[in-house]
Tab-separated table of C-alpha atoms and ligand atoms in Angstrom:
chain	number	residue	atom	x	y	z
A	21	UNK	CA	0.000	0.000	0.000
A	22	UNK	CA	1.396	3.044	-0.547
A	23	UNK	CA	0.196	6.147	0.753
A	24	UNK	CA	1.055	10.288	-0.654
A	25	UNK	CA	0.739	12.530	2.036
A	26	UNK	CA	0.675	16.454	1.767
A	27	UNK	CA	1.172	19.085	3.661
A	28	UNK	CA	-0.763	22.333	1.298
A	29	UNK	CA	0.797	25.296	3.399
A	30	UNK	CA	4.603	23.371	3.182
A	31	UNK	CA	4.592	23.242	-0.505
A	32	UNK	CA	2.458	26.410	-1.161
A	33	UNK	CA	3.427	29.083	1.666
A	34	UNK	CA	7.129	30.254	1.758
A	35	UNK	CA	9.007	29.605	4.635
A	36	UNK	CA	6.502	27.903	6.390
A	37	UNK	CA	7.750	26.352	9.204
A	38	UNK	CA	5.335	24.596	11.497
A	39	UNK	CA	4.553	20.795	11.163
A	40	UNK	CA	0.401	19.583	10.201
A	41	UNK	CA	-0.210	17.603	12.898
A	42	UNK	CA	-3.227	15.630	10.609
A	43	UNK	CA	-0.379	14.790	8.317
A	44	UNK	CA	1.615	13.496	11.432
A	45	UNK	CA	-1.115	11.818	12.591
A	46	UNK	CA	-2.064	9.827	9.153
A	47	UNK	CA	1.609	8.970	8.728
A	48	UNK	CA	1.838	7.042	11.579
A	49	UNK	CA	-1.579	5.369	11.425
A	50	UNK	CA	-0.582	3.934	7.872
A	51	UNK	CA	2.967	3.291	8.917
A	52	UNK	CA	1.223	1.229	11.999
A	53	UNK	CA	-0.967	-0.540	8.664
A	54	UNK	CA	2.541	-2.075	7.108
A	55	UNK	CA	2.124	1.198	4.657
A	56	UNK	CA	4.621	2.885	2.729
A	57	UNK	CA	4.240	6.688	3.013
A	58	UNK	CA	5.729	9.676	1.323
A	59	UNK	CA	5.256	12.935	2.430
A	60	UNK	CA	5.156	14.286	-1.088
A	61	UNK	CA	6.436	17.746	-1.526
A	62	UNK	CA	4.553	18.253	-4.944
A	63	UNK	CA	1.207	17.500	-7.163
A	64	UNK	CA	2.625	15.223	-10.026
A	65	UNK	CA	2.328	11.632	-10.020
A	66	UNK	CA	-0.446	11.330	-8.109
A	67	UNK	CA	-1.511	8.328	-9.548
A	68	UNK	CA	1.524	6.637	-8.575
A	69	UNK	CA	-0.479	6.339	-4.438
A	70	UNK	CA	-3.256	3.943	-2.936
A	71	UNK	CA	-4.230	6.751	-0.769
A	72	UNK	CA	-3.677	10.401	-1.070
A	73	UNK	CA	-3.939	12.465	1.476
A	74	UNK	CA	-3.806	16.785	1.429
A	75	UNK	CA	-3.954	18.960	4.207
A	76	UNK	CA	-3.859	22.679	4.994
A	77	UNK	CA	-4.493	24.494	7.442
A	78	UNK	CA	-4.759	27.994	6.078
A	79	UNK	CA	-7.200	29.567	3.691
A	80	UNK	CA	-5.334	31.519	1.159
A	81	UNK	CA	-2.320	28.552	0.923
A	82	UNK	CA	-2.925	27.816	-3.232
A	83	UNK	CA	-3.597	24.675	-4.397
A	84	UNK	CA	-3.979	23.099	-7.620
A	85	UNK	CA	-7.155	24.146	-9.642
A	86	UNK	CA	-9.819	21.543	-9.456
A	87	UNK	CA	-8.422	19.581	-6.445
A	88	UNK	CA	-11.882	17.806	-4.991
A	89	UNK	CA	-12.162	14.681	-2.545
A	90	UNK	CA	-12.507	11.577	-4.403
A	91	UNK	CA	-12.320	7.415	-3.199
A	92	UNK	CA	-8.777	7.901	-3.525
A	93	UNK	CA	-7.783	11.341	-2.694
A	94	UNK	CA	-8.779	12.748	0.491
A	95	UNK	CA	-8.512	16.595	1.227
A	96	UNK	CA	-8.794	18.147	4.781
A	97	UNK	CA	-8.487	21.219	7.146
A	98	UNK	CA	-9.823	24.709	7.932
A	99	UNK	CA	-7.731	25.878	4.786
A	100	UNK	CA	-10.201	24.483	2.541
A	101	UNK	CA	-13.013	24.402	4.872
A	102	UNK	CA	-12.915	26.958	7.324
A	103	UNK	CA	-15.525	26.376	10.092
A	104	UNK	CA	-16.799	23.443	8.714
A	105	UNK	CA	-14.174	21.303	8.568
A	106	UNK	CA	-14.869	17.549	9.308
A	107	UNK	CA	-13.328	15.672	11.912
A	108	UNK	CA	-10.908	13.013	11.030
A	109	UNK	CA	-11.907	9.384	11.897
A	110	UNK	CA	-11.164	8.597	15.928
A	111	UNK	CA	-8.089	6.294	14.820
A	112	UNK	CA	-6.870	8.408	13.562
A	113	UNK	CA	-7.714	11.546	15.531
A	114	UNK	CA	-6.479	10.171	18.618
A	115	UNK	CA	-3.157	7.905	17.315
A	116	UNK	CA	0.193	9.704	18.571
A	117	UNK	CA	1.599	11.793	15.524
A	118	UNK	CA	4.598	10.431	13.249
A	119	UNK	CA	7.107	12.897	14.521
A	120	UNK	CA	9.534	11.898	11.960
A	121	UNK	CA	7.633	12.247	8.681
A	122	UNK	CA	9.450	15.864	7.655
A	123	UNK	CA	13.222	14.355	8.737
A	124	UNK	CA	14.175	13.632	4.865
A	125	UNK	CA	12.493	16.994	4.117
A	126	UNK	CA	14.175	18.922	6.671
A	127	UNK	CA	17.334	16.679	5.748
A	128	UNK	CA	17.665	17.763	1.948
A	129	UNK	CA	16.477	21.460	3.454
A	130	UNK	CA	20.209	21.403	5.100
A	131	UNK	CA	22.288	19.838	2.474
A	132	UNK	CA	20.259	22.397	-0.096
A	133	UNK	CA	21.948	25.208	2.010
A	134	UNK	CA	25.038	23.593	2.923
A	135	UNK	CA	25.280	23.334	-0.816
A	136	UNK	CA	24.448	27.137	-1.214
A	137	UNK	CA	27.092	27.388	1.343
A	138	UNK	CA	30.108	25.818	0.035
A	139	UNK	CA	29.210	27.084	-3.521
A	140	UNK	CA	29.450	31.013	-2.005
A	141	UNK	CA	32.194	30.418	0.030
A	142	UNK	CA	30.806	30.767	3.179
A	143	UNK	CA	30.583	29.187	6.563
A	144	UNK	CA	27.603	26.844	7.264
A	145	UNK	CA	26.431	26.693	10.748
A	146	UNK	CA	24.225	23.271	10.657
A	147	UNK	CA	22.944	23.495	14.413
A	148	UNK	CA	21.672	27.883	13.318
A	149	UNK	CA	20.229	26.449	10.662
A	150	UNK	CA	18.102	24.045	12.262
A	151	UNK	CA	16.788	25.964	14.285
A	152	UNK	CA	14.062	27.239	11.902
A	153	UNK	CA	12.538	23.778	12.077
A	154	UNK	CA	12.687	23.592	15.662
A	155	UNK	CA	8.749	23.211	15.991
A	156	UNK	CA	9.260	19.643	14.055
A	157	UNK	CA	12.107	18.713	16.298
A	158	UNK	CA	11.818	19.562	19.236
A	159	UNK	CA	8.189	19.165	20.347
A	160	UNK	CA	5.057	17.291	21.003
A	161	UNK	CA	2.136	18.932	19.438
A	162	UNK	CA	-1.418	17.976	20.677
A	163	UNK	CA	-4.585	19.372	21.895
A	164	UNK	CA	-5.862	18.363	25.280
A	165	UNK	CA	-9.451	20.612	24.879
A	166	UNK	CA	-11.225	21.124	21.763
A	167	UNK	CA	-13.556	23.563	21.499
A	168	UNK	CA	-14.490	27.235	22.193
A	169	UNK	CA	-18.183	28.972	23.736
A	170	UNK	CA	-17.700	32.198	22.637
A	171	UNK	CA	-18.301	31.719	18.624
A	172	UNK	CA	-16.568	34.908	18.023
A	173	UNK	CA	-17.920	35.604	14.268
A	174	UNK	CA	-14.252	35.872	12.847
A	175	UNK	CA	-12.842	32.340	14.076
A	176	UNK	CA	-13.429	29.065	12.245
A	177	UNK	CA	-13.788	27.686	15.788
A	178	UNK	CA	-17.705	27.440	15.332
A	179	UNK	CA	-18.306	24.099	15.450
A	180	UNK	CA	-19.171	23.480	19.352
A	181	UNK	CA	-20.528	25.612	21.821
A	182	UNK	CA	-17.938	24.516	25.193
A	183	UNK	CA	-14.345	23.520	25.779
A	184	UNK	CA	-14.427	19.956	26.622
A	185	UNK	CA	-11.218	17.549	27.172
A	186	UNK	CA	-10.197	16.179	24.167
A	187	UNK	CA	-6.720	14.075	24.579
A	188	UNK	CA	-4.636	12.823	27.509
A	189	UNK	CA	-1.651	14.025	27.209
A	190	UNK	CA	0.293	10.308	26.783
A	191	UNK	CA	-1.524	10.250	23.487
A	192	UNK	CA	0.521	12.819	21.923
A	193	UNK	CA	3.458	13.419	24.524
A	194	UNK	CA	6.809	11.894	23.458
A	195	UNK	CA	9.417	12.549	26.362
A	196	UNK	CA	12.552	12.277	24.103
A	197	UNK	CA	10.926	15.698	22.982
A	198	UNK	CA	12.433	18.320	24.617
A	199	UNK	CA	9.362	20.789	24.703
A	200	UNK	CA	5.346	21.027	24.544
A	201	UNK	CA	3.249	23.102	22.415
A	202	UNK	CA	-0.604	22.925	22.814
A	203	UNK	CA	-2.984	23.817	19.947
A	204	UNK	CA	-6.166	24.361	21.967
A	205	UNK	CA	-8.400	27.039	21.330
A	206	UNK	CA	-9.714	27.480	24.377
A	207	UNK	CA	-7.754	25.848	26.798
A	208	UNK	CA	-8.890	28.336	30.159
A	209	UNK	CA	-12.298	27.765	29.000
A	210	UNK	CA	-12.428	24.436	30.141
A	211	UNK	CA	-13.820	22.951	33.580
A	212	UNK	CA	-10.887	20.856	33.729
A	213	UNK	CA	-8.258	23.678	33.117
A	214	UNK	CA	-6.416	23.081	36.461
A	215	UNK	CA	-5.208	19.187	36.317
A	216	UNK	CA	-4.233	20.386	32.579
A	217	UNK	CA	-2.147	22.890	33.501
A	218	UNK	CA	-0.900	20.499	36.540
A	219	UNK	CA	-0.365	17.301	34.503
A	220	UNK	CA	2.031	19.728	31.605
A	221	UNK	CA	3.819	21.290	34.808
A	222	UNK	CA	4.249	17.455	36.180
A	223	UNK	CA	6.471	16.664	32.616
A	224	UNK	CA	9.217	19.378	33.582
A	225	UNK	CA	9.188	20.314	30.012
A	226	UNK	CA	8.373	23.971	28.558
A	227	UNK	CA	5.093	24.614	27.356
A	228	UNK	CA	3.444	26.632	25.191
A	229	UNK	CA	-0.463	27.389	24.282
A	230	UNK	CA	0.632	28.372	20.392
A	231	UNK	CA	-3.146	29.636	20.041
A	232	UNK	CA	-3.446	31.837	22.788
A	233	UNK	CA	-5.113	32.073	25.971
A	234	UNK	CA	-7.918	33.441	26.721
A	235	UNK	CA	-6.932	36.575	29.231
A	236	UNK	CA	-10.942	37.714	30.010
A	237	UNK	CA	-10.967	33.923	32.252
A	238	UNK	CA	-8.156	34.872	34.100
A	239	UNK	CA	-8.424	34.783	38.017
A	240	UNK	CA	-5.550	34.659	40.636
A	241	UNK	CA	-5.075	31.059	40.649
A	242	UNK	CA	-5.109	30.573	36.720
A	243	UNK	CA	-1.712	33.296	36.958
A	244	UNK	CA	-0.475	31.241	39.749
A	245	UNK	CA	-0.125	28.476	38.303
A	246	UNK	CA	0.815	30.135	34.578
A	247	UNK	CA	3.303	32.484	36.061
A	248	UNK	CA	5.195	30.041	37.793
A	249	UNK	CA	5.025	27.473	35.475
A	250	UNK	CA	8.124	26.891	32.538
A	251	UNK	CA	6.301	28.225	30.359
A	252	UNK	CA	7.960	28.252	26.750
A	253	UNK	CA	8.285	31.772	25.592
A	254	UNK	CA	6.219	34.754	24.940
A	255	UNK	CA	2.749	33.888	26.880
A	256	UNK	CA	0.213	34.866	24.103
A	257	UNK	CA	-3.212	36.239	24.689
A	258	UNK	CA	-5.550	38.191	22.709
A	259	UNK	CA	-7.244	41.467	22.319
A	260	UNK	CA	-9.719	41.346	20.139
A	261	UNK	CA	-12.554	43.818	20.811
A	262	UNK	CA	-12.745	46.910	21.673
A	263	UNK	CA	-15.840	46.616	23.763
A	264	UNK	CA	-13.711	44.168	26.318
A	265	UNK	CA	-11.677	47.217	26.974
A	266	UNK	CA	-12.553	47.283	30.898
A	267	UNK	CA	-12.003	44.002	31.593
A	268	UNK	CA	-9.055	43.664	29.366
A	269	UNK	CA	-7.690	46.178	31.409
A	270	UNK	CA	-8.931	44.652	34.832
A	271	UNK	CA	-6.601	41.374	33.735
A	272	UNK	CA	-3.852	43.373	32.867
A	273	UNK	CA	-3.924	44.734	36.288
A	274	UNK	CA	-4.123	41.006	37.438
A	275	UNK	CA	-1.031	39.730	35.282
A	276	UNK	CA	0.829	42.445	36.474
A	277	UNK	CA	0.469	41.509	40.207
A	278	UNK	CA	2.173	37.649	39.248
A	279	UNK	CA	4.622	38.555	36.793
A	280	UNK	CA	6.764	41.389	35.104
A	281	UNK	CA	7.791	39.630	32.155
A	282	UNK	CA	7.510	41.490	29.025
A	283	UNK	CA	7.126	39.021	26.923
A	284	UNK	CA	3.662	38.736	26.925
A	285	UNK	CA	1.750	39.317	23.570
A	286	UNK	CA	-1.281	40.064	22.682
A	287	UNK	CA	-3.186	39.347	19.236
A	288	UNK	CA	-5.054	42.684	18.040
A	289	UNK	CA	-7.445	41.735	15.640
A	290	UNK	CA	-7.947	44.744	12.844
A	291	UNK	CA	-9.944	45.374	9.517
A	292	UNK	CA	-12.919	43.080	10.937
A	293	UNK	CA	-15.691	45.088	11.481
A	294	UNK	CA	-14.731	47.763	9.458
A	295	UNK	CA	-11.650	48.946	7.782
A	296	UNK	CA	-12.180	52.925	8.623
A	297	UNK	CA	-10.659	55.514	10.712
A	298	UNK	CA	-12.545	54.139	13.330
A	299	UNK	CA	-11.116	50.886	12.986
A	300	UNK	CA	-7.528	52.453	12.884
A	301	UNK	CA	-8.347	54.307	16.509
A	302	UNK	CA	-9.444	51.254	17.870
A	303	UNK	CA	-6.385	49.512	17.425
A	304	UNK	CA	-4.214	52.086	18.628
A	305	UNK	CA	-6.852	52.551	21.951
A	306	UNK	CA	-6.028	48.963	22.102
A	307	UNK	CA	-2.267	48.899	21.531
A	308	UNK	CA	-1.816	52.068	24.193
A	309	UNK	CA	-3.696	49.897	26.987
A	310	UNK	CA	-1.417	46.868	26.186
A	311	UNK	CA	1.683	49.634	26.028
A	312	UNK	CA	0.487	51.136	29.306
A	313	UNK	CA	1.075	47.614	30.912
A	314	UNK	CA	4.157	46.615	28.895
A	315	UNK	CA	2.563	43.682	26.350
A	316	UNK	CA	3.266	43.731	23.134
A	317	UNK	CA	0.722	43.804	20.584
A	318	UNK	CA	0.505	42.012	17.179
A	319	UNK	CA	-1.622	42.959	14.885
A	320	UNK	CA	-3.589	40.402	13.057
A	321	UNK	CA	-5.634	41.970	9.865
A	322	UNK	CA	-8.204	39.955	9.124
A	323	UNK	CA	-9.107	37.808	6.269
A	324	UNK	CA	-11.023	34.809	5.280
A	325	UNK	CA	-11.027	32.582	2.461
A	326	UNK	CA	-12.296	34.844	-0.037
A	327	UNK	CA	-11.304	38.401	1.188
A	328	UNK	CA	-8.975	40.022	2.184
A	329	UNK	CA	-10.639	43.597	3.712
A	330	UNK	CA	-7.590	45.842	4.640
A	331	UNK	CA	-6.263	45.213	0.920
A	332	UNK	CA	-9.033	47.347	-0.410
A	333	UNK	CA	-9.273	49.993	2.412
A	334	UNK	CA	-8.081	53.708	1.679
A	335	UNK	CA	-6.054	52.974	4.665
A	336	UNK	CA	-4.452	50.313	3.258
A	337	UNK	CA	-0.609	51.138	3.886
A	338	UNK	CA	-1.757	52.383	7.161
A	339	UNK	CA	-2.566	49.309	8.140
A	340	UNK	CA	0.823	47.443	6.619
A	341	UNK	CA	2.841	50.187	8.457
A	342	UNK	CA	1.073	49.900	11.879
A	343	UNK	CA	1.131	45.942	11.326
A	344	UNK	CA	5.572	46.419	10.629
A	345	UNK	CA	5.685	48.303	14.179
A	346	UNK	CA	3.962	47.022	16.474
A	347	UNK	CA	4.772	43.362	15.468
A	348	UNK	CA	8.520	43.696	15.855
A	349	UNK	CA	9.106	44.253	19.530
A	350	UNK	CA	12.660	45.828	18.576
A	351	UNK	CA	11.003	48.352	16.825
A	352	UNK	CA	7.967	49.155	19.073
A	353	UNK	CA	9.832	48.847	22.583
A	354	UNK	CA	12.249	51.705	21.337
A	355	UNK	CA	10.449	53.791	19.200
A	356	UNK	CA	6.504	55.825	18.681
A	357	UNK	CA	4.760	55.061	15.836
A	358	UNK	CA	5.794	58.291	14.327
A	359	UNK	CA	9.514	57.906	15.063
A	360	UNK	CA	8.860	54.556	13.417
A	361	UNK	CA	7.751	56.211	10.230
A	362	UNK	CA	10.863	58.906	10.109
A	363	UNK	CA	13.181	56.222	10.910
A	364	UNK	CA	11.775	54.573	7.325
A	365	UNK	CA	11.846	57.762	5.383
A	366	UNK	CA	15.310	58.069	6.620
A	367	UNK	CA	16.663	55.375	4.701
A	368	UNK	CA	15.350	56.801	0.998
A	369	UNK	CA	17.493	58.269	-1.150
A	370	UNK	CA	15.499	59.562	-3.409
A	371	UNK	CA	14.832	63.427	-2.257
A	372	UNK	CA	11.075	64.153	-2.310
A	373	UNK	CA	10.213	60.554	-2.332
A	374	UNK	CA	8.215	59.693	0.324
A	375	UNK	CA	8.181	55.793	1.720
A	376	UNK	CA	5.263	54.033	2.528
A	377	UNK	CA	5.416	54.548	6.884
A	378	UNK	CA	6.068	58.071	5.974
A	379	UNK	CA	3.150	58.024	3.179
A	380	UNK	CA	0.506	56.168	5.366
A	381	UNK	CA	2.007	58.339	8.647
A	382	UNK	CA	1.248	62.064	6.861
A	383	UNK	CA	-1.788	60.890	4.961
A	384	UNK	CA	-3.786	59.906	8.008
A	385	UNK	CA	-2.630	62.939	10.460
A	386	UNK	CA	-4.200	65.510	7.643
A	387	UNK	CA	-7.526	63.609	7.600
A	388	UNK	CA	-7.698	62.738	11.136
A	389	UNK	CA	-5.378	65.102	13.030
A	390	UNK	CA	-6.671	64.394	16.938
A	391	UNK	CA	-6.119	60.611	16.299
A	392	UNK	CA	-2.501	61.052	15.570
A	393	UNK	CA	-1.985	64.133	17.982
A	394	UNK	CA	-3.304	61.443	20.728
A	395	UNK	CA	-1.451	58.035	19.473
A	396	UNK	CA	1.336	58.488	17.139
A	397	UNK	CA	3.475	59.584	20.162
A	398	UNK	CA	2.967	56.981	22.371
A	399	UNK	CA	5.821	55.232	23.900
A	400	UNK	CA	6.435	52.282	25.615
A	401	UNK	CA	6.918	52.871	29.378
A	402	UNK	CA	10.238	51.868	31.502
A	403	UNK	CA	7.590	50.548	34.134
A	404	UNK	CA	4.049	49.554	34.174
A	405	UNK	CA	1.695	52.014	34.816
A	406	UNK	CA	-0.125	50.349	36.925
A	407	UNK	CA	-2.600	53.331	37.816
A	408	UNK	CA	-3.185	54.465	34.679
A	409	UNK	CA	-6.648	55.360	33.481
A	410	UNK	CA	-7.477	56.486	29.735
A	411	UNK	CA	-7.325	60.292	29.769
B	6	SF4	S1	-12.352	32.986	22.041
B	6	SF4	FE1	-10.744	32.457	20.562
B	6	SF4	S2	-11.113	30.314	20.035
B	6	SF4	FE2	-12.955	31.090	21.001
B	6	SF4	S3	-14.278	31.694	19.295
B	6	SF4	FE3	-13.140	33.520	20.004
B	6	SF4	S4	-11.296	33.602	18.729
B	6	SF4	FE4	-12.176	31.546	18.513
C-alpha cells in the first residue's frame, strides 16, 4: 500500500515552518498498517499512491485548480473548509503523531543550504540552521481541549458551543521531545483547566499554548499556576474587541500583580468590522492599553477565504505600516509610531520621495489630526503604569 501525504501550506506558503499535525497523525496510522508513506512535496504523479492524502491548514495557501475529494484522494483542514471542517476518523484523531515524517524533508532542506554554502564560500552553521525547524524537532504537538463557547464571528472555531477535554496528554506526549506546544483554542475555558495545567507542569518540560489564551478567564489562581510554570516563551493572549476594553484592562492589572515579564503578547485583531478611521483608533486605543502595561501587541488583519478587507481599504498602507511596528518588539519597545515612520523615510534616497510609513504616517494625520496628535506619540513605558486610566 502506498500512501502520498501532503502538507498544502509546506509546498504552497514560503518559509513555512510549522509541522500539520493531521499529516503526522495519518503517517503514523498507515505506517502502523505495514504502509509505505511519502510525504510528497509536490502535485505530479499522483496516480503513482493507494491513498492520497492533502492537508492545509490555512485559507489563502494555493492549491492546484480543481483539487476535490474523491475514493482515492482525500482533502482536509480549515484551509479548505474553514468552520466546517470535518473531523478526522477517531483512529486516527487520537493515534500519537509520526514525529519523523518531515526528517528527509528537513534533511535535503540542510544539504540544499550547505550546498548554497560551500558554492558562495561561506561558513555553514548546521545546528543555526536548524533551528528554523525547531517546531518539528523539538516538540510534542497535541490538543488536550477542543472547542471554544464564545463563537466569536471571525474564528473558524464554530463548530461546538464549550471547551471539553479532548486528549490525555500520553496520546501525543513523546518525552525524548524536549518541549510542549498545545494547539487548543480554548484551553482556560475548560472545567478541567487546572489538572491540565498540573499534569504539563508534572512533565518538567516547557510549554506553550501556540493559540493563545484566553486573558478575560483569568483569576488569581489561573496566573499562579501560569506564572510560575516553565512556560515556553512569549505567553500569548488576545485582544480582540474593543468593547472588552474594561475588563481587558482589569486582567492586565491582574497579570501584572504575578509577573513582570515582558514578553507577553497580545493578538489585536484589525480590519474586521470595518476597515475605517474608526477601525484604525481602535487599534491604537487597544495597543496604548497593552503599552500602558508593557505587552506587546501584534496585529492580526483579518481575512477569510475569499477576502482580504484591509487590501481594499483607503487605509491600506496604514494598516501594513502599523502591522511592521507594532509586530517587531525591537522596533515598538524603542520607538513611537511616528519615530517609526521617520526612521523609514530616513533610509530613501530619493529626495522628495516619500516611503510608505512616511506616506501612510502624513496621509492619516491631515484627515484625522486628533487621532494622531493622541497616538502616534505613544511610547512604551520603563515601568508599568499600573494606575493608569485612559485620559
Ligand atoms: S475565544 Fe478564541 S477560540 Fe474562542 S471563538 Fe473567540 S477567537 Fe475563537
Amino acid at each position: 500500500m502506498k500512501i502520498a501525504i501532503l502538507d498544502a501550506d509546506l509546498i504552497g506558503r514560503q518559509k513555512h515552518r510549522f509541522p500539520n499535525l493531521v499529516c503526522e497523525k495519518i503517517s503514523a496510522y498507515w505506517k502502523e498498517k505495514g504502509a509505505e508513506v511519502v510525504l510528497k512535496l509536490d502535485y505530479e504523479n499522483l496516480d503513482d499512491y493507494d491513498q492520497v492524502y492533502i492537508s492545509k491548514v490555512f485559507t489563502d495557501t494555493p492549491v492546484p485548480e480543481g483539487l476535490c475529494e474523491t475514493d482515492r484522494i482525500h482533502i482536509g483542514g480549515t484551509g479548505f473548509y474553514f468552520d466546517k471542517a470535518p473531523n478526522l476518523p477517531d483512529e486516527i484523531e487520537h493515534h500519537m503523531p509520526d514525529y519523523d515524517l518531515y526528517n528527509e524533508w528537513i534533511e535535503s532542506e540542510v544539504s540544499k543550504a550547505e550546498k548554497v554554502a560551500i558554492a558562495e564560500k561561506r561558513a555553514f552553521n548546521r545546528d543555526n540552521f536548524l533551528l528554523q525547524f525547531k517546531e518539528y524537532t523539538d516538540y510534542s504537538i497535541g490538543f488536550m481541549t477542543r472547542g471554544c463557547f464564545r463563537k466569536c464571528p471571525f474564528c473558524v472555531n464554530q463548530k461546538y458551543d464549550h471547551v471539553f477535554r479532548h486528549s490525555p496528554l500520553e496520546e501525543f506526549y513523546d518525552p525524548k521531545r524536549k518541549k510542549i506546544c498545545l494547539l487548543d483554542d480554548n484551553v482556560l475555558g475548560c472545567g478541567q483547566w487546572r489538572s491540565i495545567l498540573e499534569e504539563l507542569i508534572a512533565t518538567g518540560r516547557p510549554f506553550k499554548f501556540k493559540q493563545g489564551m484566553d486573558e478575560r478567564l483569568l483569576t488569581d489562581e489561573k496566573c499562579h499556576m501560569l506564572f510560575t510554570a516553565n512556560y515556553d516563551g512569549d505567553y500569548t493572549f488576545a485582544f480582540d474587541n474593543i468593547s472588552d476594553y474594561d475588563l481587558i484592562h482589569k486582567k492586565l492589572h491582574l497579570i501584572r500583580k504575578y509577573t513582570n515579564v515582558t514578553c507577553l503578547k497580545f493578538y489585536v485583531l484589525v480590519a474586521f468590522e470595518s476597515t475605517d478611521a474608526d477601525d484604525i483608533e481602535n487599534a491604537f486605543k487597544r495597543i496604548e492599553l497593552l503599552m500602558r502595561y508593557r505587552c506587546l501587541p501584534y496585529l492580526m488583519r483579518y481575512q477569510n477565504k475569499n477576502d482580504t478587507p484591509w487590501k481594499r481599504s483607503e487605509y491600506r498602507e496604514m494598516y501594513i505600516t502599523m502591522a511592521r511596528w507594532c509586530n517587531q518588539p525591537s522596533f515598538y519597545k524603542k520607538m513611537t509610531f511616528r519615530e517609526f515612520c521617520l526612521a523609514n523615510q530616513d533610509r530613501i534616497k530619493t529626495e522628495g520621495k516619500l516611503c510608505t510609513a512616511m506616506r501612510a504616517m502624513t496621509s492619516f494625520e491631515e484627515k484625522h489630526p486628533e487621532i494622531a496628535q493622541r497616538y502616534f506619540d505613544l511610547r512604551f513605558p520603563k515601568k508599568v503604569e499600573d494606575n493608569w486610566v485612559e485620559k
